[in-house]
Amino acid sequence: MAVQEQNAWAMLVIGVVAVGVYLTLLLISLDGSGITTVAYQPLMLWTIGGAIVVGIAANILITIRANVAGEREKPDQRDREIERFAVSVSQAFLVIGGLAALLMALAEWEWFWIANALYFGFALSGILEGISKVTAYRRGVPW
Amino acid sequence: MKPTKVTNHIRALRFAHDEMTQAELGEHIGMTRQTVIAIEQGRYAPSLETAFLIAKVFNVPLDEVFQYTEGEQP
């Protein structure tokens, strides 16, 4: 498996775990007074920060392992095409999240919903990018 | 489902050329071994330039390496 594909798998798994952890902690914090009263900010920031740190560590480990095994290869045309394809697919969620947050702000919704719309826009975009990359590496770019 | 209708004889040509490995072909055309595997298996259609490079490596015309088939994949 190419280094780029391993990185795509790592990012996908980390993205799914990060969202799962955030949702679990959010639901555990519910105390019956409504979800918007939960102190979501530290949960969100810690899961985002944690995902970034684990993502960087995974990238470093994958690169070191590939170097030791002599498998490190420069990304080629196919890697760049897959990257472009995955980014173009995943951008839809960024737009949806941004638009949802904009509409919520215009309607003067609580900050909880606006922050979470943006968070899930970014998170789902990252997950979709990972799924697109892994699928493209396994089955090919559909063009 | 394969994403490309372009089929090829790269595997046969590699064996006919001193059993050239996928990594060696990759080095000749500036691609990774994984990309050569993907091209061989019909999961990736290379650019025209890469296709010509592959044909040049085997010293054969382009249509001896790649074919375009509308029907069922081999």
PDB file of C-alpha atoms in Angstrom:
ATOM      1  CA  MET A   1       0.000   0.000   0.000  1.00  0.00           C
ATOM      2  CA  ALA A   2       1.398   3.393  -1.014  1.00  0.00           C
ATOM      3  CA  VAL A   3       2.380   5.913   1.668  1.00  0.00           C
ATOM      4  CA  GLN A   4      -0.285   8.291   0.365  1.00  0.00           C
ATOM      5  CA  GLU A   5      -2.949   5.590   0.677  1.00  0.00           C
ATOM      6  CA  GLN A   6      -1.819   4.753   4.211  1.00  0.00           C
ATOM      7  CA  ASN A   7      -2.056   8.438   5.106  1.00  0.00           C
ATOM      8  CA  ALA A   8      -5.563   8.599   3.608  1.00  0.00           C
ATOM      9  CA  TRP A   9      -6.619   5.631   5.760  1.00  0.00           C
ATOM     10  CA  ALA A  10      -5.077   7.227   8.861  1.00  0.00           C
ATOM     11  CA  MET A  11      -6.853  10.553   8.238  1.00  0.00           C
ATOM     12  CA  LEU A  12     -10.154   8.773   7.645  1.00  0.00           C
ATOM     13  CA  VAL A  13      -9.936   6.696  10.830  1.00  0.00           C
ATOM     14  CA  ILE A  14      -8.781   9.691  12.900  1.00  0.00           C
ATOM     15  CA  GLY A  15     -11.594  11.837  11.487  1.00  0.00           C
ATOM     16  CA  VAL A  16     -14.271   9.252  12.289  1.00  0.00           C
ATOM     17  CA  VAL A  17     -12.876   8.624  15.791  1.00  0.00           C
ATOM     18  CA  ALA A  18     -12.627  12.363  16.527  1.00  0.00           C
ATOM     19  CA  VAL A  19     -16.268  12.973  15.551  1.00  0.00           C
ATOM     20  CA  GLY A  20     -17.342   9.876  17.498  1.00  0.00           C
ATOM     21  CA  VAL A  21     -15.473  11.007  20.614  1.00  0.00           C
ATOM     22  CA  TYR A  22     -16.891  14.532  20.362  1.00  0.00           C
ATOM     23  CA  LEU A  23     -20.471  13.297  19.945  1.00  0.00           C
ATOM     24  CA  THR A  24     -20.102  10.769  22.777  1.00  0.00           C
ATOM     25  CA  LEU A  25     -18.679  13.365  25.190  1.00  0.00           C
ATOM     26  CA  LEU A  26     -21.382  15.836  24.157  1.00  0.00           C
ATOM     27  CA  LEU A  27     -24.155  13.325  24.833  1.00  0.00           C
ATOM     28  CA  ILE A  28     -22.579  12.233  28.139  1.00  0.00           C
ATOM     29  CA  SER A  29     -22.545  15.898  29.221  1.00  0.00           C
ATOM     30  CA  LEU A  30     -26.302  16.250  28.752  1.00  0.00           C
ATOM     31  CA  ASP A  31     -27.919  17.032  32.078  1.00  0.00           C
ATOM     32  CA  GLY A  32     -31.552  17.366  31.039  1.00  0.00           C
ATOM     33  CA  SER A  33     -31.530  21.125  30.553  1.00  0.00           C
ATOM     34  CA  GLY A  34     -31.115  21.021  26.767  1.00  0.00           C
ATOM     35  CA  ILE A  35     -28.181  20.354  24.492  1.00  0.00           C
ATOM     36  CA  THR A  36     -27.430  24.058  23.922  1.00  0.00           C
ATOM     37  CA  THR A  37     -26.507  24.489  27.596  1.00  0.00           C
ATOM     38  CA  VAL A  38     -23.686  21.929  27.389  1.00  0.00           C
ATOM     39  CA  ALA A  39     -20.167  23.379  27.600  1.00  0.00           C
ATOM     40  CA  TYR A  40     -19.312  22.143  24.112  1.00  0.00           C
ATOM     41  CA  GLN A  41     -16.378  24.519  23.521  1.00  0.00           C
ATOM     42  CA  PRO A  42     -13.670  22.580  25.410  1.00  0.00           C
ATOM     43  CA  LEU A  43     -14.934  19.269  23.984  1.00  0.00           C
ATOM     44  CA  MET A  44     -14.816  20.645  20.453  1.00  0.00           C
ATOM     45  CA  LEU A  45     -11.410  22.282  20.848  1.00  0.00           C
ATOM     46  CA  TRP A  46      -9.835  19.226  22.508  1.00  0.00           C
ATOM     47  CA  THR A  47     -11.147  16.800  19.887  1.00  0.00           C
ATOM     48  CA  ILE A  48     -10.024  19.095  17.042  1.00  0.00           C
ATOM     49  CA  GLY A  49      -6.607  19.603  18.656  1.00  0.00           C
ATOM     50  CA  GLY A  50      -6.293  15.908  19.469  1.00  0.00           C
ATOM     51  CA  ALA A  51      -7.164  14.899  15.908  1.00  0.00           C
ATOM     52  CA  ILE A  52      -4.560  17.307  14.508  1.00  0.00           C
ATOM     53  CA  VAL A  53      -1.818  16.041  16.867  1.00  0.00           C
ATOM     54  CA  VAL A  54      -2.655  12.354  16.264  1.00  0.00           C
ATOM     55  CA  GLY A  55      -2.857  13.041  12.503  1.00  0.00           C
ATOM     56  CA  ILE A  56       0.619  14.598  12.469  1.00  0.00           C
ATOM     57  CA  ALA A  57       2.009  11.736  14.587  1.00  0.00           C
ATOM     58  CA  ALA A  58       0.437   9.137  12.274  1.00  0.00           C
ATOM     59  CA  ASN A  59       1.883  10.896   9.226  1.00  0.00           C
ATOM     60  CA  ILE A  60       5.362  10.929  10.791  1.00  0.00           C
ATOM     61  CA  LEU A  61       5.137   7.250  11.786  1.00  0.00           C
ATOM     62  CA  ILE A  62       3.928   6.190   8.327  1.00  0.00           C
ATOM     63  CA  THR A  63       6.759   8.158   6.681  1.00  0.00           C
ATOM     64  CA  ILE A  64       9.412   6.721   9.029  1.00  0.00           C
ATOM     65  CA  ARG A  65       8.115   3.170   8.520  1.00  0.00           C
ATOM     66  CA  ALA A  66       8.135   3.626   4.732  1.00  0.00           C
ATOM     67  CA  ASN A  67      11.685   5.037   4.831  1.00  0.00           C
ATOM     68  CA  VAL A  68      12.933   2.134   6.948  1.00  0.00           C
ATOM     69  CA  ALA A  69      11.267  -0.383   4.612  1.00  0.00           C
ATOM     70  CA  GLY A  70      12.588   1.499   1.558  1.00  0.00           C
ATOM     71  CA  GLU A  71       9.034   1.989   0.275  1.00  0.00           C
ATOM     72  CA  ARG A  72       9.006   5.777   0.191  1.00  0.00           C
ATOM     73  CA  GLU A  73       8.125   7.065  -3.247  1.00  0.00           C
ATOM     74  CA  LYS A  74       7.409  10.588  -4.412  1.00  0.00           C
ATOM     75  CA  PRO A  75       3.734  11.257  -5.170  1.00  0.00           C
ATOM     76  CA  ASP A  76       3.089  10.879  -8.885  1.00  0.00           C
ATOM     77  CA  GLN A  77       0.424  11.975 -11.355  1.00  0.00           C
ATOM     78  CA  ARG A  78      -2.116   9.443 -10.038  1.00  0.00           C
ATOM     79  CA  ASP A  79      -1.620  10.598  -6.433  1.00  0.00           C
ATOM     80  CA  ARG A  80      -2.170  14.204  -7.500  1.00  0.00           C
ATOM     81  CA  GLU A  81      -5.311  13.280  -9.467  1.00  0.00           C
ATOM     82  CA  ILE A  82      -6.713  11.388  -6.482  1.00  0.00           C
ATOM     83  CA  GLU A  83      -5.942  14.354  -4.219  1.00  0.00           C
ATOM     84  CA  ARG A  84      -7.752  16.714  -6.616  1.00  0.00           C
ATOM     85  CA  PHE A  85     -10.729  14.364  -6.923  1.00  0.00           C
ATOM     86  CA  ALA A  86     -11.061  13.910  -3.138  1.00  0.00           C
ATOM     87  CA  VAL A  87     -10.833  17.648  -2.448  1.00  0.00           C
ATOM     88  CA  SER A  88     -13.437  18.471  -5.109  1.00  0.00           C
ATOM     89  CA  VAL A  89     -15.843  15.859  -3.686  1.00  0.00           C
ATOM     90  CA  SER A  90     -15.378  16.881  -0.056  1.00  0.00           C
ATOM     91  CA  GLN A  91     -15.805  20.608  -0.685  1.00  0.00           C
ATOM     92  CA  ALA A  92     -19.564  20.075  -0.869  1.00  0.00           C
ATOM     93  CA  PHE A  93     -19.733  19.541   2.897  1.00  0.00           C
ATOM     94  CA  LEU A  94     -17.652  22.651   3.566  1.00  0.00           C
ATOM     95  CA  VAL A  95     -20.128  24.694   1.528  1.00  0.00           C
ATOM     96  CA  ILE A  96     -23.139  23.057   3.219  1.00  0.00           C
ATOM     97  CA  GLY A  97     -21.650  23.662   6.692  1.00  0.00           C
ATOM     98  CA  GLY A  98     -20.760  27.269   5.854  1.00  0.00           C
ATOM     99  CA  LEU A  99     -24.172  28.017   4.354  1.00  0.00           C
ATOM    100  CA  ALA A 100     -25.978  26.375   7.276  1.00  0.00           C
ATOM    101  CA  ALA A 101     -23.937  28.448   9.753  1.00  0.00           C
ATOM    102  CA  LEU A 102     -24.627  31.616   7.752  1.00  0.00           C
ATOM    103  CA  LEU A 103     -28.379  30.993   7.737  1.00  0.00           C
ATOM    104  CA  MET A 104     -28.338  30.168  11.454  1.00  0.00           C
ATOM    105  CA  ALA A 105     -26.442  33.392  12.201  1.00  0.00           C
ATOM    106  CA  LEU A 106     -28.889  35.422  10.093  1.00  0.00           C
ATOM    107  CA  ALA A 107     -31.776  33.808  11.972  1.00  0.00           C
ATOM    108  CA  GLU A 108     -29.963  34.579  15.244  1.00  0.00           C
ATOM    109  CA  TRP A 109     -29.758  30.943  16.366  1.00  0.00           C
ATOM    110  CA  GLU A 110     -27.723  30.080  19.445  1.00  0.00           C
ATOM    111  CA  TRP A 111     -23.961  29.920  19.019  1.00  0.00           C
ATOM    112  CA  PHE A 112     -24.037  26.209  19.854  1.00  0.00           C
ATOM    113  CA  TRP A 113     -25.780  25.407  16.577  1.00  0.00           C
ATOM    114  CA  ILE A 114     -23.620  27.757  14.513  1.00  0.00           C
ATOM    115  CA  ALA A 115     -20.370  26.377  15.949  1.00  0.00           C
ATOM    116  CA  ASN A 116     -21.542  22.807  15.478  1.00  0.00           C
ATOM    117  CA  ALA A 117     -22.730  23.411  11.916  1.00  0.00           C
ATOM    118  CA  LEU A 118     -19.239  24.683  11.075  1.00  0.00           C
ATOM    119  CA  TYR A 119     -17.576  21.846  13.027  1.00  0.00           C
ATOM    120  CA  PHE A 120     -19.577  19.136  11.302  1.00  0.00           C
ATOM    121  CA  GLY A 121     -19.084  20.829   7.939  1.00  0.00           C
ATOM    122  CA  PHE A 122     -15.301  20.587   8.397  1.00  0.00           C
ATOM    123  CA  ALA A 123     -15.387  17.152  10.050  1.00  0.00           C
ATOM    124  CA  LEU A 124     -17.665  15.516   7.475  1.00  0.00           C
ATOM    125  CA  SER A 125     -15.708  17.174   4.679  1.00  0.00           C
ATOM    126  CA  GLY A 126     -12.517  15.592   6.055  1.00  0.00           C
ATOM    127  CA  ILE A 127     -14.176  12.197   6.409  1.00  0.00           C
ATOM    128  CA  LEU A 128     -15.603  12.365   2.893  1.00  0.00           C
ATOM    129  CA  GLU A 129     -12.168  13.359   1.585  1.00  0.00           C
ATOM    130  CA  GLY A 130     -10.713  10.279   3.282  1.00  0.00           C
ATOM    131  CA  ILE A 131     -13.424   7.996   1.886  1.00  0.00           C
ATOM    132  CA  SER A 132     -12.952   9.475  -1.609  1.00  0.00           C
ATOM    133  CA  LYS A 133      -9.185   8.972  -1.476  1.00  0.00           C
ATOM    134  CA  VAL A 134      -9.353   5.413  -0.174  1.00  0.00           C
ATOM    135  CA  THR A 135     -12.026   4.509  -2.749  1.00  0.00           C
ATOM    136  CA  ALA A 136     -10.037   6.117  -5.562  1.00  0.00           C
ATOM    137  CA  TYR A 137      -6.860   4.260  -4.533  1.00  0.00           C
ATOM    138  CA  ARG A 138      -8.776   0.973  -4.366  1.00  0.00           C
ATOM    139  CA  ARG A 139     -11.102   1.306  -7.364  1.00  0.00           C
ATOM    140  CA  GLY A 140      -9.739   4.175  -9.433  1.00  0.00           C
ATOM    141  CA  VAL A 141     -10.701   7.761 -10.083  1.00  0.00           C
ATOM    142  CA  PRO A 142     -14.116   7.836 -11.787  1.00  0.00           C
ATOM    143  CA  TRP A 143     -13.066   9.943 -14.790  1.00  0.00           C
TER     144      TRP A 143
ATOM    145  CA  MET B   1     -16.516  -1.904 -11.928  1.00  0.00           C
ATOM    146  CA  LYS B   2     -13.383  -0.611 -13.593  1.00  0.00           C
ATOM    147  CA  PRO B   3     -13.298   3.165 -14.075  1.00  0.00           C
ATOM    148  CA  THR B   4     -11.599   2.990 -17.474  1.00  0.00           C
ATOM    149  CA  LYS B   5     -12.361   1.273 -20.745  1.00  0.00           C
ATOM    150  CA  VAL B   6      -8.692   1.359 -21.647  1.00  0.00           C
ATOM    151  CA  THR B   7      -7.166  -2.106 -21.530  1.00  0.00           C
ATOM    152  CA  ASN B   8      -3.506  -2.912 -21.906  1.00  0.00           C
ATOM    153  CA  HIS B   9      -0.886  -5.593 -22.443  1.00  0.00           C
ATOM    154  CA  ILE B  10       1.688  -4.143 -20.076  1.00  0.00           C
ATOM    155  CA  ARG B  11       1.986  -7.312 -18.023  1.00  0.00           C
ATOM    156  CA  ALA B  12       2.737  -9.428 -21.109  1.00  0.00           C
ATOM    157  CA  LEU B  13       5.145  -6.807 -22.423  1.00  0.00           C
ATOM    158  CA  ARG B  14       6.999  -6.676 -19.108  1.00  0.00           C
ATOM    159  CA  PHE B  15       7.513 -10.420 -19.174  1.00  0.00           C
ATOM    160  CA  ALA B  16       8.642 -10.262 -22.781  1.00  0.00           C
ATOM    161  CA  HIS B  17      11.246  -7.666 -21.763  1.00  0.00           C
ATOM    162  CA  ASP B  18      13.426  -9.731 -19.411  1.00  0.00           C
ATOM    163  CA  GLU B  19      10.618 -10.022 -16.869  1.00  0.00           C
ATOM    164  CA  MET B  20      10.833  -6.346 -16.071  1.00  0.00           C
ATOM    165  CA  THR B  21       9.369  -5.649 -12.635  1.00  0.00           C
ATOM    166  CA  GLN B  22       6.591  -3.162 -12.001  1.00  0.00           C
ATOM    167  CA  ALA B  23       9.011  -1.071  -9.941  1.00  0.00           C
ATOM    168  CA  GLU B  24      11.498  -0.980 -12.847  1.00  0.00           C
ATOM    169  CA  LEU B  25       8.800   0.120 -15.277  1.00  0.00           C
ATOM    170  CA  GLY B  26       7.715   2.716 -12.734  1.00  0.00           C
ATOM    171  CA  GLU B  27      11.260   4.092 -12.592  1.00  0.00           C
ATOM    172  CA  HIS B  28      11.380   4.355 -16.399  1.00  0.00           C
ATOM    173  CA  ILE B  29       8.154   6.351 -16.604  1.00  0.00           C
ATOM    174  CA  GLY B  30       8.426   8.335 -13.358  1.00  0.00           C
ATOM    175  CA  MET B  31       5.527   6.599 -11.604  1.00  0.00           C
ATOM    176  CA  THR B  32       5.246   4.593  -8.410  1.00  0.00           C
ATOM    177  CA  ARG B  33       4.924   0.810  -8.412  1.00  0.00           C
ATOM    178  CA  GLN B  34       1.375   1.195  -7.099  1.00  0.00           C
ATOM    179  CA  THR B  35       0.477   3.329 -10.108  1.00  0.00           C
ATOM    180  CA  VAL B  36       1.936   0.768 -12.508  1.00  0.00           C
ATOM    181  CA  ILE B  37      -0.161  -1.899 -10.749  1.00  0.00           C
ATOM    182  CA  ALA B  38      -3.267   0.310 -11.052  1.00  0.00           C
ATOM    183  CA  ILE B  39      -2.600   0.877 -14.783  1.00  0.00           C
ATOM    184  CA  GLU B  40      -2.059  -2.859 -15.395  1.00  0.00           C
ATOM    185  CA  GLN B  41      -5.281  -3.746 -13.608  1.00  0.00           C
ATOM    186  CA  GLY B  42      -7.293  -1.112 -15.503  1.00  0.00           C
ATOM    187  CA  ARG B  43      -8.013   0.924 -12.378  1.00  0.00           C
ATOM    188  CA  TYR B  44      -6.209   3.967 -13.750  1.00  0.00           C
ATOM    189  CA  ALA B  45      -5.941   5.382 -17.254  1.00  0.00           C
ATOM    190  CA  PRO B  46      -2.568   7.131 -17.583  1.00  0.00           C
ATOM    191  CA  SER B  47      -2.103  10.433 -19.372  1.00  0.00           C
ATOM    192  CA  LEU B  48      -1.315  10.372 -23.073  1.00  0.00           C
ATOM    193  CA  GLU B  49       2.268  11.345 -22.318  1.00  0.00           C
ATOM    194  CA  THR B  50       2.690   8.482 -19.846  1.00  0.00           C
ATOM    195  CA  ALA B  51       1.093   6.075 -22.309  1.00  0.00           C
ATOM    196  CA  PHE B  52       3.639   7.092 -24.965  1.00  0.00           C
ATOM    197  CA  LEU B  53       6.436   6.740 -22.423  1.00  0.00           C
ATOM    198  CA  ILE B  54       5.332   3.180 -21.632  1.00  0.00           C
ATOM    199  CA  ALA B  55       5.204   2.320 -25.332  1.00  0.00           C
ATOM    200  CA  LYS B  56       8.670   3.804 -25.749  1.00  0.00           C
ATOM    201  CA  VAL B  57      10.056   1.717 -22.878  1.00  0.00           C
ATOM    202  CA  PHE B  58       8.850  -1.439 -24.662  1.00  0.00           C
ATOM    203  CA  ASN B  59       9.808  -0.021 -28.080  1.00  0.00           C
ATOM    204  CA  VAL B  60       6.388  -0.762 -29.586  1.00  0.00           C
ATOM    205  CA  PRO B  61       3.607   1.405 -31.064  1.00  0.00           C
ATOM    206  CA  LEU B  62       1.070   2.819 -28.614  1.00  0.00           C
ATOM    207  CA  ASP B  63      -1.766   0.610 -29.819  1.00  0.00           C
ATOM    208  CA  GLU B  64       0.250  -2.508 -29.024  1.00  0.00           C
ATOM    209  CA  VAL B  65       0.226  -1.442 -25.396  1.00  0.00           C
ATOM    210  CA  PHE B  66      -3.211   0.138 -24.981  1.00  0.00           C
ATOM    211  CA  GLN B  67      -6.593  -0.631 -26.502  1.00  0.00           C
ATOM    212  CA  TYR B  68      -9.907   1.100 -26.098  1.00  0.00           C
ATOM    213  CA  THR B  69     -12.798  -1.333 -25.678  1.00  0.00           C
ATOM    214  CA  GLU B  70     -16.465  -0.345 -25.516  1.00  0.00           C
ATOM    215  CA  GLY B  71     -17.582  -3.813 -24.427  1.00  0.00           C
ATOM    216  CA  GLU B  72     -16.758  -6.115 -21.534  1.00  0.00           C
ATOM    217  CA  GLN B  73     -13.383  -5.739 -19.852  1.00  0.00           C
ATOM    218  CA  PRO B  74     -11.012  -8.713 -20.226  1.00  0.00           C
TER     219      PRO B  74
END
